[in-house]
Coordinates of C-alpha atoms in Angstrom, one line a residue:
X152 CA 13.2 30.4 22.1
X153 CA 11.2 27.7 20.5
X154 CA 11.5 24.3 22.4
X155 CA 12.0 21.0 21.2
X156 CA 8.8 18.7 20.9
X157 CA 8.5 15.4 22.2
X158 CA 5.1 14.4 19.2
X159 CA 3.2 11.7 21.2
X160 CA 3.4 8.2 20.0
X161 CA 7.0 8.5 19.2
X162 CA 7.5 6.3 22.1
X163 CA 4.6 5.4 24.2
X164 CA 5.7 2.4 26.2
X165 CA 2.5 0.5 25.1
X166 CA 3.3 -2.7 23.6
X167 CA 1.0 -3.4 20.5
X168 CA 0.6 -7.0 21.2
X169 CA 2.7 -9.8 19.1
X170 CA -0.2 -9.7 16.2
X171 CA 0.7 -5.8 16.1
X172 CA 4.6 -6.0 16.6
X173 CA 6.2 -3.6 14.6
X174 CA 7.8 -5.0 12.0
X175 CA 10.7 -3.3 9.8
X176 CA 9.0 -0.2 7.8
X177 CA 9.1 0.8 4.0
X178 CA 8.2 -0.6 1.1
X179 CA 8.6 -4.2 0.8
X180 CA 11.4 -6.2 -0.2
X181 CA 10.4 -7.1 -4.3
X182 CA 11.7 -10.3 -4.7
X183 CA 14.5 -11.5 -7.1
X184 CA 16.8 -8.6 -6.0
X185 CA 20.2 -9.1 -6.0
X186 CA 21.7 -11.7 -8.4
X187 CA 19.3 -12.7 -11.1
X188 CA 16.9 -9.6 -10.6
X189 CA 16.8 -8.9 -14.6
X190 CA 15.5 -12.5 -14.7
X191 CA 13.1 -12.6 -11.8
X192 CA 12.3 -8.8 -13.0
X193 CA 10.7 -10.2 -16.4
X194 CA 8.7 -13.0 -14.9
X195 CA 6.5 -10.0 -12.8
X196 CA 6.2 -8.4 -15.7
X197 CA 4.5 -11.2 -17.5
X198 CA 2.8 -12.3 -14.4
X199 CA 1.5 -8.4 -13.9
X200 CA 0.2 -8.8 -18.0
X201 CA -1.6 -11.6 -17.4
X202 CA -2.0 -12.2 -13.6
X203 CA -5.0 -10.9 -11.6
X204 CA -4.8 -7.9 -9.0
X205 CA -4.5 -10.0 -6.3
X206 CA -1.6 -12.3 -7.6
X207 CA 0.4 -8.7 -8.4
X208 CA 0.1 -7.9 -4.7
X209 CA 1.4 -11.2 -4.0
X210 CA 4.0 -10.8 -6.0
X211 CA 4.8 -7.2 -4.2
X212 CA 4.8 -9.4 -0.7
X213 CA 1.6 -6.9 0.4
X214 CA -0.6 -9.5 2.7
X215 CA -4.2 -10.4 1.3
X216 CA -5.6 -10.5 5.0
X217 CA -7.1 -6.8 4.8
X218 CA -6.6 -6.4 8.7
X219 CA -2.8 -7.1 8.0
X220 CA -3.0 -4.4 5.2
X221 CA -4.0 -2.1 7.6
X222 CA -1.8 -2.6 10.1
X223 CA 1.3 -2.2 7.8
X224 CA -0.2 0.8 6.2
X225 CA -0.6 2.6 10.3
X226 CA 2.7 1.4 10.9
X227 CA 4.5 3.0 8.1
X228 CA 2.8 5.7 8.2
X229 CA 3.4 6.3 11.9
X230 CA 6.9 6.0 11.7
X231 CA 8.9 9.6 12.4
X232 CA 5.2 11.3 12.0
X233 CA 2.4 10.9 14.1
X234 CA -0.9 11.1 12.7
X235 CA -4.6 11.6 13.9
X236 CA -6.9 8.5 14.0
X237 CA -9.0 10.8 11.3
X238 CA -5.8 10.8 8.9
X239 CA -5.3 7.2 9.3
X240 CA -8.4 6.1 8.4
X241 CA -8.6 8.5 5.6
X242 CA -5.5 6.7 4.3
X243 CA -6.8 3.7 4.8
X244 CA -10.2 4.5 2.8
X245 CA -7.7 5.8 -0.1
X246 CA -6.4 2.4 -0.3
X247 CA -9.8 1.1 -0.3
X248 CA -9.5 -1.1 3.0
X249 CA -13.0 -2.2 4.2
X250 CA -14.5 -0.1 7.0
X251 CA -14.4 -3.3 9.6
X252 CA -11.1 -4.1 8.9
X253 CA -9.7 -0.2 9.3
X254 CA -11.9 0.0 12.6
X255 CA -10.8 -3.1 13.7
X256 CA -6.7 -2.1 13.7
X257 CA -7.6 2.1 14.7
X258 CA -9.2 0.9 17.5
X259 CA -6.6 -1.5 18.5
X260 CA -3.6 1.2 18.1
X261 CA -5.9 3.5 19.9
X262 CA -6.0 1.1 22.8
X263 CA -2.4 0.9 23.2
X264 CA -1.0 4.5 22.6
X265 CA 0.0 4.4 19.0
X266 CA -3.1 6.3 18.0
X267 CA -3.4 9.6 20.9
X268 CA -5.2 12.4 19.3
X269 CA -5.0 14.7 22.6
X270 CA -1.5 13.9 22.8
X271 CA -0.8 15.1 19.4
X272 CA -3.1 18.3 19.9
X273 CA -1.1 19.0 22.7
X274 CA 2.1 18.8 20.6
X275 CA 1.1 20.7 17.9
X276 CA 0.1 23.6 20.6
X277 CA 3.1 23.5 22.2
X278 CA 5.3 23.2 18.7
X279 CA 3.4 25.7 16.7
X280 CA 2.7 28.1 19.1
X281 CA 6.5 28.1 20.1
X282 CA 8.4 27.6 16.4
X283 CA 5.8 29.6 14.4
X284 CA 4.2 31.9 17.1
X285 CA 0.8 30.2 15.6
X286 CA -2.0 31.9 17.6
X287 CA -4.8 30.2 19.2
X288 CA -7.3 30.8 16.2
X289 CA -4.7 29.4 13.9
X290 CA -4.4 26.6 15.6
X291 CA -7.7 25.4 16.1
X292 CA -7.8 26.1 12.6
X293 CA -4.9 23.3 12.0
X294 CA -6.0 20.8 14.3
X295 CA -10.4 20.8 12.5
X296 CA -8.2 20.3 9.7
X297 CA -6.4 16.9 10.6
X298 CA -9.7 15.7 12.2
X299 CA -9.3 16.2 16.2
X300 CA -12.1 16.3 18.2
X301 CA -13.5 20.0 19.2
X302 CA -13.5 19.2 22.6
X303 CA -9.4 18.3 22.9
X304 CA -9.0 21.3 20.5
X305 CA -10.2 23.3 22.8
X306 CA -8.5 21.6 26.3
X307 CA -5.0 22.1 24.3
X308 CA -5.4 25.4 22.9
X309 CA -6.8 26.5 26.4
X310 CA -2.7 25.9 27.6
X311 CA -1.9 29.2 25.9
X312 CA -3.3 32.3 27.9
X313 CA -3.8 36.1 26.8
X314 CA -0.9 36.9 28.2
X315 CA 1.0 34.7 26.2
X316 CA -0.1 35.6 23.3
X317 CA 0.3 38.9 23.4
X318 CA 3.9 37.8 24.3
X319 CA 4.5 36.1 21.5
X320 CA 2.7 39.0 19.1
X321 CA 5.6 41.5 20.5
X322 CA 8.2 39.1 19.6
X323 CA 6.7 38.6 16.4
X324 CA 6.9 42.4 15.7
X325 CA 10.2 42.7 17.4
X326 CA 11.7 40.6 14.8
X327 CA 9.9 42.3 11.8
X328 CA 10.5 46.0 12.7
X329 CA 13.6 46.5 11.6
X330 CA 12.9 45.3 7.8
X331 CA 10.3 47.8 8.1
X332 CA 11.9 50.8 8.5
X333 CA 12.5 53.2 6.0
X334 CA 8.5 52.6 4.8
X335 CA 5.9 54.6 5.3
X336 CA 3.8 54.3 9.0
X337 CA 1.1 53.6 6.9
X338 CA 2.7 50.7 5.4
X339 CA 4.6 49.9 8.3
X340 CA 1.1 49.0 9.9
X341 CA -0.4 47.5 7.0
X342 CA 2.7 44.9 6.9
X343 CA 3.7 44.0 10.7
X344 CA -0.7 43.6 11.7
X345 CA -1.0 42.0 8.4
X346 CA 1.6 39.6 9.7
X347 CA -0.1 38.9 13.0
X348 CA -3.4 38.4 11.3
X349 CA -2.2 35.8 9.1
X350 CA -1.0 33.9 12.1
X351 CA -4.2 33.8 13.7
X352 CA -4.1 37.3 16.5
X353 CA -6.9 39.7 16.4
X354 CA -7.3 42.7 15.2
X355 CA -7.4 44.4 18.5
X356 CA -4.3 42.8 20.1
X357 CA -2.2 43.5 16.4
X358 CA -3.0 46.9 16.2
X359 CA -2.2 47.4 19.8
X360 CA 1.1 45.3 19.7
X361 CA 2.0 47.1 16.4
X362 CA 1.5 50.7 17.8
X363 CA 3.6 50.3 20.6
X364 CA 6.3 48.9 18.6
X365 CA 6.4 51.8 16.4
X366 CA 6.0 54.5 19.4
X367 CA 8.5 52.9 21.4
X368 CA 10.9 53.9 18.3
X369 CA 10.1 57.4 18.4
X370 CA 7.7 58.0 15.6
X371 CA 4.2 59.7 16.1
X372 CA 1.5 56.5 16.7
X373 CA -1.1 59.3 15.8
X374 CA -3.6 57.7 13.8
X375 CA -2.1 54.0 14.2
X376 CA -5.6 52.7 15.8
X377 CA -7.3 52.8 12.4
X378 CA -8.6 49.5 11.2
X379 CA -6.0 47.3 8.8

């Protein structure tokens, strides 16, 4: 039964501090909405003709401080999704904040919780492993991806044990048999280890897992060791 996930920083207690204080998320207000919008609408779009970069940001409400850029940016993208510290700042370099600035609000989220990178490996364990039956190769896979250090990669992929795996393989094929049937054992084999491969188990523990399966309904598992 796949369990319900608690992602870390979705409510960590900390308190940012009042120059972090989370303020309402999504895209800023433009101004002139409301009554008068067509008017207010054409004077940015002179001012964006002519203006500079920076006066169009202005215009937008985005803060010139880069520091309070960066915050906003975290924040946002926090919201409902928690990220790595690696994603952030990759964010944050695709909006071209400078370095010190993007270290200087990481680090400061870090501190208080809103940043947890072993929190969210931990997470991403638990919900993968559980809703996609994700095993642990697959996983560690994922989390190099999003940037997580090796070394909590490994202390959250280390909660799943053989056993468990092999556990969830067998449910795996349990709920794949029974499109299967009426193929070939050939194919049968090729398709339900094919499917455990993909999500990360070995070739060893599929072929094993898969050959029980199909003994356990009767047909011959002569010949169902072979390589896939």
């Amino acid at each position: 039964m796949t369990r319900r996930t608690e992602w870390p920083g979705a409510d960590t207690g900390a308190d940012p501090g009042p120059e972090y204080a989370a303020e309402p998320f999504g895209d800023p207000v433009e101004p002139g909405r409301g009554a008068g919008f067509g008017e207010a609408t054409g004077r940015r779009s002179r001012s964006r003709s002519s203006g500079s970069p920076s006066s169009s940001r202005a215009e937008r409400g985005e803060p010139r401080d880069p520091v309070e850029q960066a915050r906003n940016i975290c924040l946002r993208l926090l919201t409902g999704t928690p990220r790595t510290r690696k994603q952030l700042a990759d964010a944050l370099r695709k909006r071209e904040i400078p370095d010190e600035a993007a270290e200087e609000v990481l680090s400061r989220f870090e501190d208080v919780g809103l940043i947890n990178d072993a929190a969210f490996a931990d997470a991403w364990v638990e919900s993968r492993h559980h809703g996609r039956g994700l095993a642990r190769r697959a996983l560690v896979r994922e989390l190099r991806t999003k940037g997580v250090d090796p070394a909590l990669i490994d202390e959250a992929v280390g909660q799943l044990d053989s056993e468990q795996e092999e556990e969830t393989a067998r449910e795996l094929v349990a709920r794949k048999l029974r499109s299967t049937r009426g193929l070939d054992r050939d194919k049968r084999l090729r398709r339900l280890a094919g499917m455990l491969a993909r999500k990360g188990y070995g070739e060893g523990m599929a072929l094993r897992v898969v050959r029980q399966a199909i003994e356990a309904e009767g047909e011959d598992p002569e010949g169902l060791d072979e390589p896939f």
